[in-house]
CSV table of C-alpha atoms and ligand atoms in Angstrom, one decimal:
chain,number,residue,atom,x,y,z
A,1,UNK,CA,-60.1,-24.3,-39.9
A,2,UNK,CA,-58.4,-20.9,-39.7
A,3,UNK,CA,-55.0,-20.2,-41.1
A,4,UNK,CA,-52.2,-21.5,-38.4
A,5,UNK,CA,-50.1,-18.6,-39.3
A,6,UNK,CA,-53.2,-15.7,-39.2
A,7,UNK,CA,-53.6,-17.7,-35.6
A,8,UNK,CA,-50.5,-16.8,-34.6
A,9,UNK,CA,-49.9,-13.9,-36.2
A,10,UNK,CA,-53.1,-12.1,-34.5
A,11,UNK,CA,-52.2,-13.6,-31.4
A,12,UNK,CA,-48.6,-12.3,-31.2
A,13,UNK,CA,-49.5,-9.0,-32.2
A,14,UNK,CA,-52.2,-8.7,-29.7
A,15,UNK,CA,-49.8,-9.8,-26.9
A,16,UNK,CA,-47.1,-8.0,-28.1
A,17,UNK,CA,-49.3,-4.3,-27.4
A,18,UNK,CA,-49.7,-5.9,-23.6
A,19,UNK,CA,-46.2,-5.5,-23.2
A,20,UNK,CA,-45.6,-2.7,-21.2
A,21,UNK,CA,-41.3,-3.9,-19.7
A,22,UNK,CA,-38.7,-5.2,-21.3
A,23,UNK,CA,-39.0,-8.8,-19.3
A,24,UNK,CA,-42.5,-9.4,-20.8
A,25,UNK,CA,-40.9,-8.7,-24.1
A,26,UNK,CA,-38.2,-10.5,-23.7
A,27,UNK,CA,-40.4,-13.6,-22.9
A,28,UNK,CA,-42.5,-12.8,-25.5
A,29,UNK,CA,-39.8,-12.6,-27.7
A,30,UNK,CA,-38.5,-16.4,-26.9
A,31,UNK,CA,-42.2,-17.7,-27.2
A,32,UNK,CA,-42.6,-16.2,-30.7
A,33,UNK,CA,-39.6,-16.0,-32.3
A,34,UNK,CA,-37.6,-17.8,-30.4
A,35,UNK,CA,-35.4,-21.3,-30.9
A,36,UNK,CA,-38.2,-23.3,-30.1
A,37,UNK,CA,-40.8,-20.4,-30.3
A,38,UNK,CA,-44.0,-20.4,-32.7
A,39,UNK,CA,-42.6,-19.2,-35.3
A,40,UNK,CA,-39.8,-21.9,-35.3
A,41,UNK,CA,-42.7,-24.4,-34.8
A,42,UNK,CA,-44.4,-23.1,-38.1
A,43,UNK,CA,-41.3,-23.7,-40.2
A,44,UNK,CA,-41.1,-27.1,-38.9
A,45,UNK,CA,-44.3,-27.7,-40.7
A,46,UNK,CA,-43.2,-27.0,-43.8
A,47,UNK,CA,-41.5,-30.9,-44.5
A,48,UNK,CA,-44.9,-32.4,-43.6
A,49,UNK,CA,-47.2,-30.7,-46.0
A,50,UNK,CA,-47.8,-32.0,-50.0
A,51,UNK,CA,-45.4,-31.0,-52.2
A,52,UNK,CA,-47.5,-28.2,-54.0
A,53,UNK,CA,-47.8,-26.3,-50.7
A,54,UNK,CA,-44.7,-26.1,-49.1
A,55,UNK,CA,-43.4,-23.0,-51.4
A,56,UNK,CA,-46.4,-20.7,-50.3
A,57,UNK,CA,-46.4,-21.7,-46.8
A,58,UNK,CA,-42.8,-20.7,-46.6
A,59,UNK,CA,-43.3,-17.3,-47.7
A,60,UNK,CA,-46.0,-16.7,-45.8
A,61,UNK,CA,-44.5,-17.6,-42.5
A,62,UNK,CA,-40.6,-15.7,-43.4
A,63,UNK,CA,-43.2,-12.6,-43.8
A,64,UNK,CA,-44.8,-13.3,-40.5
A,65,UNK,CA,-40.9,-13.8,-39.6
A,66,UNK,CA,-39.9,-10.2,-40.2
A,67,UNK,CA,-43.2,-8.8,-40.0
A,68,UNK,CA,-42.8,-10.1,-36.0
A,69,UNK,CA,-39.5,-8.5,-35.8
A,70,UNK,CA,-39.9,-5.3,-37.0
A,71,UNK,CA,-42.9,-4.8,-34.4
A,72,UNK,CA,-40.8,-6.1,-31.7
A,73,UNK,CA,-38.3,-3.8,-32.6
A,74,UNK,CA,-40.8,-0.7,-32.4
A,75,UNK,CA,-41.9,-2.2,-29.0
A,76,UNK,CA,-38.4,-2.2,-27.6
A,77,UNK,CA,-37.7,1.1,-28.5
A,78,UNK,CA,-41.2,2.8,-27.2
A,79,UNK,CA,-40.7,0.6,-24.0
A,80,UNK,CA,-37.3,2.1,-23.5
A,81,UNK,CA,-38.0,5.5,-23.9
A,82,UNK,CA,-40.8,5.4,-21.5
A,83,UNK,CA,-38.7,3.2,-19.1
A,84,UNK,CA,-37.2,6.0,-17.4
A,85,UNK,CA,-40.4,8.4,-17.2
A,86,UNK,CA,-42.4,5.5,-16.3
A,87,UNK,CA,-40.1,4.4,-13.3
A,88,UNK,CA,-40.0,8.3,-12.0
A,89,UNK,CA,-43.6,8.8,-12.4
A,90,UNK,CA,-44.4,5.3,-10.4
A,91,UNK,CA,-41.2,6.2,-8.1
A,92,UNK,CA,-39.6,2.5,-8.2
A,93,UNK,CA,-36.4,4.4,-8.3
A,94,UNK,CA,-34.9,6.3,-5.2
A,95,UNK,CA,-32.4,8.5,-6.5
A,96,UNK,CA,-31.3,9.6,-2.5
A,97,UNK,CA,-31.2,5.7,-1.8
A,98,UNK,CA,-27.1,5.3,-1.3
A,99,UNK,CA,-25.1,3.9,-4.1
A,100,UNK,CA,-23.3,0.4,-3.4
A,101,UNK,CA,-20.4,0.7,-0.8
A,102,UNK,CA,-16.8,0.6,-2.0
A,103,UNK,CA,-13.9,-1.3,-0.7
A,104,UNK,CA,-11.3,1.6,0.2
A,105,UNK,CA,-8.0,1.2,0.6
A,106,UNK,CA,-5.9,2.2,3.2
A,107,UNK,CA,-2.8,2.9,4.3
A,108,UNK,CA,-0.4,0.8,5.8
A,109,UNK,CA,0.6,1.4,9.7
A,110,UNK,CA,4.4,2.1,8.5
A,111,UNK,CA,3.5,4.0,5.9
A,112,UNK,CA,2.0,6.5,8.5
A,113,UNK,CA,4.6,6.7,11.1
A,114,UNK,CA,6.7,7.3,8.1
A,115,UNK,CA,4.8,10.0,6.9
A,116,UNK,CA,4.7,11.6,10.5
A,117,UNK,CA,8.6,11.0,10.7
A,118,UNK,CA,8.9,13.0,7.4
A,119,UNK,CA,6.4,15.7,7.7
A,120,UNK,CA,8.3,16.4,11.2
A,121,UNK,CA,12.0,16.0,9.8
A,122,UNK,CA,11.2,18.5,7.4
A,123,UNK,CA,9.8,21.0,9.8
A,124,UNK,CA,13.3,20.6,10.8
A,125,UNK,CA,15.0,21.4,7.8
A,126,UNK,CA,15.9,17.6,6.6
A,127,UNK,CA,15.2,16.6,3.4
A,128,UNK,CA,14.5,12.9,2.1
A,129,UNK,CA,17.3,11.1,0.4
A,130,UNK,CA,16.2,7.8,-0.6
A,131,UNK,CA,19.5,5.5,-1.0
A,132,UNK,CA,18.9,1.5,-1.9
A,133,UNK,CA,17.8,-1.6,-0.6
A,134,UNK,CA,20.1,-3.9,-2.6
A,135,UNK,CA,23.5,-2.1,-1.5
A,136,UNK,CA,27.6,-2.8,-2.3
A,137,UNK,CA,29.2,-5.0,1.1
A,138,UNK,CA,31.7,-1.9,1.2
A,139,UNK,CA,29.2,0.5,1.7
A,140,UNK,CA,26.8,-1.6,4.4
A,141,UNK,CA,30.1,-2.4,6.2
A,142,UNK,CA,33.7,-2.2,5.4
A,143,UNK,CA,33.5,2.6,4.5
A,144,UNK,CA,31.0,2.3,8.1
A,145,UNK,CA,34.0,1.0,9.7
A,146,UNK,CA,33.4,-2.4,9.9
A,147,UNK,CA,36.1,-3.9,7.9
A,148,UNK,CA,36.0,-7.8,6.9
A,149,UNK,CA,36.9,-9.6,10.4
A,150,UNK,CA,35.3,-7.2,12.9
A,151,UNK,CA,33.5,-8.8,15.3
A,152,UNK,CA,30.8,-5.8,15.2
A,153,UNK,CA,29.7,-7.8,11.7
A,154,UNK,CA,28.5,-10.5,13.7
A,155,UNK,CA,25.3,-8.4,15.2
A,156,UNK,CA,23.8,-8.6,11.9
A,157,UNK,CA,23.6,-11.4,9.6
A,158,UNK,CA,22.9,-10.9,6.5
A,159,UNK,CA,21.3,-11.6,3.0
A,160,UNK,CA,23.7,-11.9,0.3
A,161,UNK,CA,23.5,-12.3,-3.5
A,162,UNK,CA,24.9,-14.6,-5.6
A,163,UNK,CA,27.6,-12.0,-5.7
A,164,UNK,CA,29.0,-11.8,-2.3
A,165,UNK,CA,30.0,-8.0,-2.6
A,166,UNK,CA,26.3,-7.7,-2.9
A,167,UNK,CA,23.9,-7.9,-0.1
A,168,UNK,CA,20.5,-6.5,0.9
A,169,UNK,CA,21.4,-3.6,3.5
A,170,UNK,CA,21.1,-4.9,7.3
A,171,UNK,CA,20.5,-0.6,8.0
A,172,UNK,CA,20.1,2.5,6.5
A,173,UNK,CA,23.4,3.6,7.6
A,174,UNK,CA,25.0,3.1,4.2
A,175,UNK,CA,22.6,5.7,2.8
A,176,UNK,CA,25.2,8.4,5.3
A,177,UNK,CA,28.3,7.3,3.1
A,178,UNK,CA,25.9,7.8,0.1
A,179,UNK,CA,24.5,11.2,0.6
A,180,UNK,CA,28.0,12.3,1.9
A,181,UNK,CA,29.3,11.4,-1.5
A,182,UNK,CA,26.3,12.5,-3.6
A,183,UNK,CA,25.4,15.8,-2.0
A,184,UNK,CA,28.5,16.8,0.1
A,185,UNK,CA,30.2,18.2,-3.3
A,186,UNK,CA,33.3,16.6,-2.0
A,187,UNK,CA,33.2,17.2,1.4
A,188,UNK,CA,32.7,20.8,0.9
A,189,UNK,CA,28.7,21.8,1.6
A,190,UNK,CA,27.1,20.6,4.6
A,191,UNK,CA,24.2,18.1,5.1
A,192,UNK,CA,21.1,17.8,6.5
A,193,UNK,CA,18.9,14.7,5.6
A,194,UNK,CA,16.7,11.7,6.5
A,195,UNK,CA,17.0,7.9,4.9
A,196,UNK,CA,13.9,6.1,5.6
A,197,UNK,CA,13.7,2.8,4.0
A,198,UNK,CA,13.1,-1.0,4.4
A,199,UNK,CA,16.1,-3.3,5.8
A,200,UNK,CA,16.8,-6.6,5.8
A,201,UNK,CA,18.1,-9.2,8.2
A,202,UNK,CA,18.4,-13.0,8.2
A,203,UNK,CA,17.1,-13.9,11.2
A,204,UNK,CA,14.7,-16.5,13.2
A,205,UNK,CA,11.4,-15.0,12.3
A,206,UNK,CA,9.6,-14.5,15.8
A,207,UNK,CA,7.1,-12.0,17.3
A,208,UNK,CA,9.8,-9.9,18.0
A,209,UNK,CA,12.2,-10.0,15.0
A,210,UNK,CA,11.1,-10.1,11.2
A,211,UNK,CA,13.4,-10.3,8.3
A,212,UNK,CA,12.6,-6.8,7.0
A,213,UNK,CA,11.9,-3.7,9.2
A,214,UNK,CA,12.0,-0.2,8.5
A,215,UNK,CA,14.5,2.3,9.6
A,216,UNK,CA,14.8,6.3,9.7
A,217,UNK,CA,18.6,7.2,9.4
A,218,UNK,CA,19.3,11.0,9.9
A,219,UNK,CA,22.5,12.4,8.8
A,220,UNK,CA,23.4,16.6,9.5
A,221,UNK,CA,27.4,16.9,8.7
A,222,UNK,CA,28.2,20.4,9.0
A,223,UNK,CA,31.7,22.6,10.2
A,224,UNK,CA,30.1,23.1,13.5
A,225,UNK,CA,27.9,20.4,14.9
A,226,UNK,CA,28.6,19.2,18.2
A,227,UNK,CA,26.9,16.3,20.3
A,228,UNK,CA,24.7,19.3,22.0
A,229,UNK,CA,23.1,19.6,18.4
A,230,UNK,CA,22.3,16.4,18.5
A,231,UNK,CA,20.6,16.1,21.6
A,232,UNK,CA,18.7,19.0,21.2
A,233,UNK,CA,17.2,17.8,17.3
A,234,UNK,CA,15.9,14.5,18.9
A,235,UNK,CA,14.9,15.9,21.6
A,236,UNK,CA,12.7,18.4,20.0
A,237,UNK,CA,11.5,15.2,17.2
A,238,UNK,CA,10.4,13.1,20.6
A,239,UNK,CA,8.4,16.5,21.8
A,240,UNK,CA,6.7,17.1,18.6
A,241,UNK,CA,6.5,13.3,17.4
A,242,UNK,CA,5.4,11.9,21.0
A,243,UNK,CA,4.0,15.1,23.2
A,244,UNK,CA,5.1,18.7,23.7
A,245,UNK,CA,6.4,17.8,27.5
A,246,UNK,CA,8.8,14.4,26.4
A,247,UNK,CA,11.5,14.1,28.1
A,248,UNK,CA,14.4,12.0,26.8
A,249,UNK,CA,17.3,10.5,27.9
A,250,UNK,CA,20.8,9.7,26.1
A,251,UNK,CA,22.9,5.8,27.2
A,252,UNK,CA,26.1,5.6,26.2
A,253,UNK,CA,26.7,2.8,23.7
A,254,UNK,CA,28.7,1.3,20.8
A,255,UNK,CA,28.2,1.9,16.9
A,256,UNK,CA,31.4,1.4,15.1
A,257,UNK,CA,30.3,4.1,12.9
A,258,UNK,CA,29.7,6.6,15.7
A,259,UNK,CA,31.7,7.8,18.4
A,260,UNK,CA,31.2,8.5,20.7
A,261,UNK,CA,27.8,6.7,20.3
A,262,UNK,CA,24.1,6.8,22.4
A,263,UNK,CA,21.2,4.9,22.4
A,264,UNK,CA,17.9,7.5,22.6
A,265,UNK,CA,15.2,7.0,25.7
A,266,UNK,CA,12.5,8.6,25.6
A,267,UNK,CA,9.6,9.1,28.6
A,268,UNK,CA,7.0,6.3,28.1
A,269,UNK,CA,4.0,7.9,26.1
A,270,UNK,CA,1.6,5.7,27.0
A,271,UNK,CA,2.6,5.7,31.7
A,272,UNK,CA,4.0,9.0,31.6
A,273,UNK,CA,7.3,7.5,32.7
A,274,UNK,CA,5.2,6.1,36.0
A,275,UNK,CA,5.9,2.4,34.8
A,276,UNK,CA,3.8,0.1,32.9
A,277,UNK,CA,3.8,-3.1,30.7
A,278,UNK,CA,4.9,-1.8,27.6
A,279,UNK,CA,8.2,0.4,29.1
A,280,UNK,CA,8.6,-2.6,31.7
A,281,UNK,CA,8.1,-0.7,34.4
A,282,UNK,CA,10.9,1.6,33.5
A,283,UNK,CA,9.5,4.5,32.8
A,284,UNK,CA,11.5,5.0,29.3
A,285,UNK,CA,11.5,3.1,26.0
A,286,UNK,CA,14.0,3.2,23.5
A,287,UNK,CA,13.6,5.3,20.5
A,288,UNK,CA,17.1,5.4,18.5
A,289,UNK,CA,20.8,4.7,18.3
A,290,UNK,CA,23.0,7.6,17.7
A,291,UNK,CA,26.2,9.4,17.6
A,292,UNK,CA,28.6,11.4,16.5
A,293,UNK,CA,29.9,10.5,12.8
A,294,UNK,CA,33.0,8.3,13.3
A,295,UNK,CA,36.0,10.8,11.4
A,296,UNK,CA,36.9,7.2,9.3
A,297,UNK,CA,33.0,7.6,8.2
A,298,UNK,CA,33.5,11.3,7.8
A,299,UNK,CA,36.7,10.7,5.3
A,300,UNK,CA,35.2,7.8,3.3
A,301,UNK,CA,32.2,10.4,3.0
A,302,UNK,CA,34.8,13.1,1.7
A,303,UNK,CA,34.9,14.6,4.2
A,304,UNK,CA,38.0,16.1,6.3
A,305,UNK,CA,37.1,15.2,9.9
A,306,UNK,CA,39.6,18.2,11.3
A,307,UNK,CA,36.9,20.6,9.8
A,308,UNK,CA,33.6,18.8,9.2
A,309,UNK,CA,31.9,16.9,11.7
A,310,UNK,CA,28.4,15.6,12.3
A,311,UNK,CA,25.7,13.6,14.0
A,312,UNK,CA,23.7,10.4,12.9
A,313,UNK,CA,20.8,8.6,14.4
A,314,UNK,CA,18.7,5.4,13.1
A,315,UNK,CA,15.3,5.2,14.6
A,316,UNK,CA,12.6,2.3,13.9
A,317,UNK,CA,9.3,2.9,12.9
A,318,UNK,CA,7.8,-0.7,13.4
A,319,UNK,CA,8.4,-0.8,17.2
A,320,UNK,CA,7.0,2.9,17.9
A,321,UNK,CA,4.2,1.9,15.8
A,322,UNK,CA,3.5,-1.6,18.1
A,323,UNK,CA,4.3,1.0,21.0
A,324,UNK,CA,0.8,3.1,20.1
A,325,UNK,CA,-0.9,1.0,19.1
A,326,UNK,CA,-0.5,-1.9,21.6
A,327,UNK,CA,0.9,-4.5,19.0
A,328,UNK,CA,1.7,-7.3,20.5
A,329,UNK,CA,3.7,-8.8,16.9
A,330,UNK,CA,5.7,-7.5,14.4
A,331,UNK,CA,5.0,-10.3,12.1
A,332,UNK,CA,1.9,-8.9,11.0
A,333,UNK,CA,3.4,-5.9,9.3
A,334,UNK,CA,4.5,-7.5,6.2
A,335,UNK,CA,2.1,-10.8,6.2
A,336,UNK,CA,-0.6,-8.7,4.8
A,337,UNK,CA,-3.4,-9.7,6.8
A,338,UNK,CA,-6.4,-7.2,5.7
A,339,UNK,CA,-7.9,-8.1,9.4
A,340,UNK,CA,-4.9,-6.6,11.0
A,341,UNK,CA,-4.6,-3.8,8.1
A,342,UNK,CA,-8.3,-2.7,7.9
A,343,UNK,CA,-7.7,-1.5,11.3
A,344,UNK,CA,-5.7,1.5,10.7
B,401,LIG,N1,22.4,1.5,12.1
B,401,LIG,C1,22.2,1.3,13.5
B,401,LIG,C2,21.3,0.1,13.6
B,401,LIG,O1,20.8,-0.5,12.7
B,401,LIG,C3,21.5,2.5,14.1
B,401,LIG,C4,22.3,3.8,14.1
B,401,LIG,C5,22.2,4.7,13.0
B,401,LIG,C6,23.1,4.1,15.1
B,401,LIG,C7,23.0,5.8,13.0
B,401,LIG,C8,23.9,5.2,15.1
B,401,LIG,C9,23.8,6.1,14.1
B,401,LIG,O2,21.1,-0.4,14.7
């Protein structure tokens, strides 16, 4: 009977020149060397022969051992090198063949009405002044001349903090007394800015209504500006935001921090002020609230109201947004639905 180990010895070596990938080596690798490959078995052997063999037998198969290794080693490395030529000569790779798809993000549907907003406010000479979201009751209210008590604080209920001088800002109209204070180097350089920014209301969450929205504030506070300056700015935003021909229309209204104060129509974009579903058959829809800076605003800005004066508007981007785009509810803005997100 021929030497078990020379059997398997000759017969891993001969099979081990047939390998030509690194799968058949790797399965040759398990059957020879592996846990319960033949090598493995050979050592097993060991406890059964006499006594006066076991020492020899164990050399010879810990030099089969490494001898095995080392030519598997060689192997590997010869099969690598030719992986790549072999694959191009045999063409199993398609370089032109598309790599795998990526998931790309994308931006949110208020991120780019906001952007439009900016890019066009700037066109117009207003910068961006970003106030904050977590703002002083004084500020939100009481300097936007709606002291404690006045009923005008009942249209907006609002999130406090534990502190009650702190609350989440129902608007970005505190952002006027901010800037005024910030850039008007008491009440001595004029201003021209936007405040975009998220708000915050506490209110029955319906399609309609969410408990954060975004606003647009615009502030200009200058010695000369007159209510005619502030028709003709939005009306030349709605012609470059909405369509070169726009028409708008000013309603009088009531901001205690404005007088006097207008609510902002502008033609239907989507009927051409014919009348449809969205405008309600009214031809219009309703872009802003605006006005002339209250003079109590004015002073609590710096301000002296018999020199200075100014214009302020607050426009929301979530309901031009639903206007486009025919969104029926403003609850999926913020739920983060990628089905409804993956669409813009
Ligand atoms: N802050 C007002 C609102 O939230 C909008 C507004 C801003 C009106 C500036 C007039 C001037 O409804």
């Amino acid at each position: 009977m021929s030497n078990p180990i020379e059997q398997v010895r000759d017969e891993a070596l001969q099979t081990l020149e047939k390998a030509k990938d690194s799968k058949t080596l790797g399965d040759w690798r398990s059957k020879y060397l592996g846990r319960r490959g033949a090598v493995a078995k050979l050592f097993g052997e060991i406890g059964a022969l006499p006594q006066a063999e076991r020492a020899a037998f164990g050399r010879q198969v810990n030099a089969l051992q490494s001898e095995l290794n080392t030519a598997f080693e060689q192997r590997e490395a010869l099969i690598q090198s030719h992986a790549l030529a072999l694959d191009l000569e045999e063409g199993e790779i398609d370089i032109s063949l598309p790599a795998h798809p990526r998931r790309r993000g994308g931006l949110h549907p208020s991120t780019r009405t906001h952007r439009e907003f900016q890019a066009i406010w700037a066109d117009m000479g207003f910068h961006v002044y970003q106030s904050r979201d977590v703002e002083e009751d004084d500020l939100n209210f009481t300097l936007l001349n709606l002291p404690p008590h006045h009923p005008a604080r009942d249209m907006q209920d609002t999130f406090y903090t534990a502190d009650s001088r702190v609350l989440l800002r129902t608007h970005t109209s505190p952002g006027q007394i901010r800037a005024m204070r910030d850039l008007g180097d008491g009440g001595s350089k004029p201003i021209r800015v936007i405040l975009p920014g998220m708000c915050y209301r506490q209110e029955q969450i319906t399609a309609r209504s969410e408990i954060q929205f975004t606003q647009v504030e615009g502030l200009a506070i200058g010695r000369n500006i007159r209510m005619s300056d502030l028709k003709g700015t939005i009306a030349e935003f709605a012609k470059r935001m909405y369509n070169p021909k726009a028409k708008v229309r000013f309603r009088a209204s009531y901001f205690p921090f404005t007088e006097p104060s207008m609510e902002v129509d502008v033609e239907c974009f989507l009927c051409s002020g014919e009348g449809c579903r969205v405008c309600k058959y009214t031809g219009w829809l309703e872009i802003a609230g605006s006005g002339m800076v209250h003079p109590t605003v004015l002073r609590n800005g710096g301000y002296d109201p018999s020199e200075w004066s100014g214009f302020a508007f607050g426009m929301g981007p979530e309901r031009i947004t639903m206007l486009k785009h025919g969104i029926q509810d403003i609850r999926y803005f913020w739920s983060n639905d990628l089905r409804f997100l993956q669409q813009f």
